[in-house]
Amino acid sequence: MSKIGTTFNTISDFVKERFPADKLNYHSMVEKKEVPVHHMSWGYYTGGLTMFFFMMQVLTGLFLLFYYQPTVSDAHVSVEYINKYVAGGALVRNMHAWSSSCMIFFAMLHLLTAFAMKSFVRPRELTWIAGVILLFITFTFGFTGYLLPWNQIAVNATKVGLQSVEYVGQYLPGQLADVPRILRETFQGESSVGQSTLGRFYALHVVILPLALAGLLGLHLLQVQLHGMSQGVDQAAKRSEKFMSIFVFKDLTLWATVFLILFVLALCVPFESFLPFPLLAPFNALGSTPAGIKPEWYFYFVYYPLELLPFWVILVASMVVVGILIFTPWIFRGTSRRTLSFIALMAGAYLVIMTVFGEQIYQFFKH
Amino acid sequence: MIDILLFIVLPYLAVFICVFGSIYRIRTAPMTYSSLSSQFLESKGLMWGSLPWHLGITIILLAHVVAFLVPGFWQSLMSHQSVLLFVEAIGLGLSVLCVLGLIVLGVRRLTSSKLQAVTSTMDLVVILLLLLQVGLGAAVAVHCKWGSSWCSGTTTPYIWSLITFAPDISHIADLPVLVKSHIVGAWLFLLVIPFSRLIHMFAVPIEYLVRPPQNVVWTNSRKWASEENVFADDETRRHFVRAFLGITFGGFLLGVGTFRNIFLFFFGPRLSRKEETELMELRLARLESTMDQRKLELERQAANYILVCKFSELNAETGKYFIDYQMQPAIAFKGKDGLPLLISAKCTHLGCTVGNDVDGEGRILCPCHVSYFNIETGQPNAEAPAKAPLPHIGWVIMDERGKVLARRNTDGRTEGTIAAEQQETARVYIAKGQEERA
């Protein structure tokens, strides 16, 4: 009995510390909040930028929703229609594409800086975990959205992606070996990537994922406002500035600048200009797969190793990384920010190198 | 006659008196070269009157000046429908702002006892004249729409004829009385400048926007206590002016560019007949290909045999794609034994569709992760990411009457042969139950 009582007390203490009721008011969450000023301060803007890009995604996504049709016969035509005929359609679609990449870039940067600044320690564990899940949701957004234009690269990359899930089955014992296949079929909906897959991905992309992301983002932001900014550097910062309204206005100024850049970028450089045409042609179920099927750049860091190394190595490595990410608040509790910065820098270097030079590394080892 | 008086004599007289009168006044009474400030006496009404009035009239007057001085540039701007729309709309909005400001200023002059002491008759005349002139301007904007465009053929050449001393009133002779009154009002307005507080407009207080705030306050103890508030109010007003200018300008840009396009986005495109036809054809073609796909599925559920192709169409170098019983792609070749060779085209690695061109070593390539499959054995090359072989598929050859000539079963056994004379008419099928990999 007493043991149950102790467990209960532990849980309730945990919750009380993460959701301090006395701080649940405008005064302590907004008016009193201060943002430390130090050499890592720029890291405080990365989260806001990620949210800004998410808002851009919601806005441009709603615009696209007016014309996009999620059926195998009409999807590609409707996307072409948006590009070719709808006033500002190409711009909106292009902004959606650029902004999605930016959102993922800044989400990853945000994770690395938060890690380096040790922003995950007590009482901010929930913020961190919610953030990690948000990142995974963001990746899923990218994966599901990639299919919707229903062109060659979209369908074939999705086939490869889903098939990789099934590949996991061979490492599982007995009945469990079937689970990945069942999982793939659930998402695929039919024997091959087709109308059922498109419908499912569409539902995920425009309703389920946005709702999930918005909900978690609410928790994430509530925690950030409740507990305030983390100290960020080992020696306490000498100076700090008011969150309201100094930091907020700086944030807004940055958003405005970034919006301008995004707008001009979307106006001038079509996101699809990085792909050769055959990959953008409508998917043809009866033809062969064109050469050069690749996922989006933000999956390169796992795609190229997957091409080079045995599947089980990647599987084990990614499980370890996910485990570390989720349990970071407890694993790195005692690590100094210097060491954390070093780890973050190394991880960042790996991501940059694999993304920028992945192709060359792949060619080098394959030939 | 009266036209010559109003539109030639009056303007020259007005400009002459305005210029020389103003110079005379600054030389004889320089201290009066301002609009005697009354903020000291009454500030609340002033704020709600003076600010809207000055914001409105400054922008409107600037627009008039630009339109008259650089007519070419102005006209090129106004030739864009959306720019014209917004100039008109903003102009009308600002004139309403001016009228409201003037009314507040007038009421303030008439009702505040402190102000009564410093209000001259000329002040009231000025307010009345301005009210009349702005009202006329607004009326012109309402009744004779698109003035910002038609001015380039009427009032602009008229003004230029005055400037170049070749007065020509034919440009404005046929304008409505409303417009003519507005023009006369403008000359009268010039005329009274040297005799009234209006002279202050020659001292444009541009540095007000950037200089540190100054404030005139009563020096009693009560005011001292609220000094901070007074300065805060002053700062607020300054921010308000800047923000208003910024928002007007930004709003103009937004209005011309973004909102119009956002509206058009939702309004949807209006296609030409040709574009509409092309689009319809494209949609139909896509629907048909989806239909074909569905028919294939249905056929595979119902039929015992599915036609792959004519036997004579088979080729050893380039395979023919078909869809097998599992709705997966497969390829038909002619094998070394002269019989069909049917092989799955779904890569055993991650499910891409394998190419149908046989290379020099008798292999086909999956382009996704570069696996070469030998079509005879189905085996991938040693370095390939694919490990399992591509399965072969059983087949049946029938003549045109449906008589089975030869078949290859799942176990790879071949029965029957095909005679040379039958090769032209024979067809290759896949059979239900034989779809298991041979």
mmCIF file of C-alpha atoms in Angstrom, chain A residues 63 66-67 72-73 76-77 80-81 85-87 89 92 159-160 163-164 167 191-192 195 282 285-291 293 303 307, chain B residues 262 264-266 268-269 271 275 279 282-283 286-287 290 293-294 296 321 323 326 328 348-355 367-369 383:
data_model
loop_
_atom_site.group_PDB
_atom_site.id
_atom_site.type_symbol
_atom_site.label_atom_id
_atom_site.label_comp_id
_atom_site.label_asym_id
_atom_site.label_seq_id
_atom_site.Cartn_x
_atom_site.Cartn_y
_atom_site.Cartn_z
ATOM 1 C CA PHE A 63 -4.545 27.774 -50.239
ATOM 2 C CA PHE A 66 -8.742 24.737 -52.722
ATOM 3 C CA TYR A 67 -7.462 23.215 -55.929
ATOM 4 C CA VAL A 72 -4.624 9.079 -58.944
ATOM 5 C CA SER A 73 -6.174 10.358 -62.149
ATOM 6 C CA HIS A 76 -1.059 15.446 -61.128
ATOM 7 C CA VAL A 77 -3.397 17.445 -63.363
ATOM 8 C CA GLU A 80 -0.300 21.329 -62.957
ATOM 9 C CA TYR A 81 -3.464 23.405 -62.956
ATOM 10 C CA TYR A 85 -3.512 28.632 -64.433
ATOM 11 C CA VAL A 86 -4.322 29.709 -60.873
ATOM 12 C CA ALA A 87 -3.266 33.306 -60.135
ATOM 13 C CA GLY A 89 -0.694 29.333 -57.721
ATOM 14 C CA VAL A 92 1.948 29.538 -53.308
ATOM 15 C CA LYS A 159 7.271 2.738 -52.777
ATOM 16 C CA VAL A 160 10.892 2.509 -51.703
ATOM 17 C CA GLN A 163 9.142 -1.200 -48.715
ATOM 18 C CA SER A 164 11.990 -0.298 -46.362
ATOM 19 C CA TYR A 167 12.486 -4.911 -44.638
ATOM 20 C CA SER A 191 -1.015 -4.329 -53.068
ATOM 21 C CA SER A 192 0.898 -1.502 -54.701
ATOM 22 C CA GLN A 195 -5.402 5.325 -54.837
ATOM 23 C CA PRO A 282 2.924 11.858 -64.049
ATOM 24 C CA ALA A 285 2.048 2.326 -63.418
ATOM 25 C CA LEU A 286 2.957 0.358 -66.542
ATOM 26 C CA GLY A 287 6.373 1.861 -67.276
ATOM 27 C CA SER A 288 9.762 1.280 -65.732
ATOM 28 C CA THR A 289 11.013 3.402 -62.873
ATOM 29 C CA PRO A 290 13.108 6.291 -64.198
ATOM 30 C CA ALA A 291 16.673 6.648 -62.976
ATOM 31 C CA ILE A 293 14.768 8.169 -57.616
ATOM 32 C CA TYR A 303 19.320 7.431 -47.177
ATOM 33 C CA GLU A 307 22.573 2.575 -49.626
ATOM 34 C CA ILE B 262 -5.038 36.556 -53.062
ATOM 35 C CA LEU B 264 -7.681 36.205 -57.772
ATOM 36 C CA PHE B 265 -6.271 32.975 -56.332
ATOM 37 C CA PHE B 266 -9.618 32.135 -54.788
ATOM 38 C CA GLY B 268 -9.966 30.980 -59.831
ATOM 39 C CA PRO B 269 -8.679 31.195 -63.359
ATOM 40 C CA LEU B 271 -9.536 29.823 -69.098
ATOM 41 C CA GLU B 275 -6.954 26.072 -72.675
ATOM 42 C CA LEU B 279 -7.275 20.673 -69.911
ATOM 43 C CA LEU B 282 -5.699 15.890 -70.404
ATOM 44 C CA ARG B 283 -8.151 15.054 -67.632
ATOM 45 C CA ARG B 286 -5.753 10.502 -67.189
ATOM 46 C CA LEU B 287 -9.200 9.186 -66.321
ATOM 47 C CA THR B 290 -7.048 5.020 -64.495
ATOM 48 C CA GLN B 293 -5.857 0.156 -64.684
ATOM 49 C CA ARG B 294 -9.174 -0.710 -63.031
ATOM 50 C CA LEU B 296 -6.870 -4.741 -65.648
ATOM 51 C CA TYR B 321 5.873 -4.822 -69.986
ATOM 52 C CA ILE B 323 0.819 -6.617 -65.455
ATOM 53 C CA GLN B 326 -0.868 -9.560 -58.516
ATOM 54 C CA GLN B 328 2.637 -6.016 -60.325
ATOM 55 C CA THR B 348 13.238 -7.761 -54.937
ATOM 56 C CA HIS B 349 15.116 -5.059 -53.081
ATOM 57 C CA LEU B 350 12.640 -2.224 -52.561
ATOM 58 C CA GLY B 351 10.014 -2.778 -55.216
ATOM 59 C CA CYS B 352 10.975 -0.388 -58.024
ATOM 60 C CA THR B 353 10.098 -1.404 -61.571
ATOM 61 C CA VAL B 354 13.085 -2.977 -63.312
ATOM 62 C CA GLY B 355 14.065 -1.723 -66.783
ATOM 63 C CA PRO B 367 17.640 1.986 -61.692
ATOM 64 C CA CYS B 368 16.756 2.738 -58.084
ATOM 65 C CA HIS B 369 19.690 1.113 -56.367
ATOM 66 C CA GLU B 383 27.294 -6.408 -55.380
#
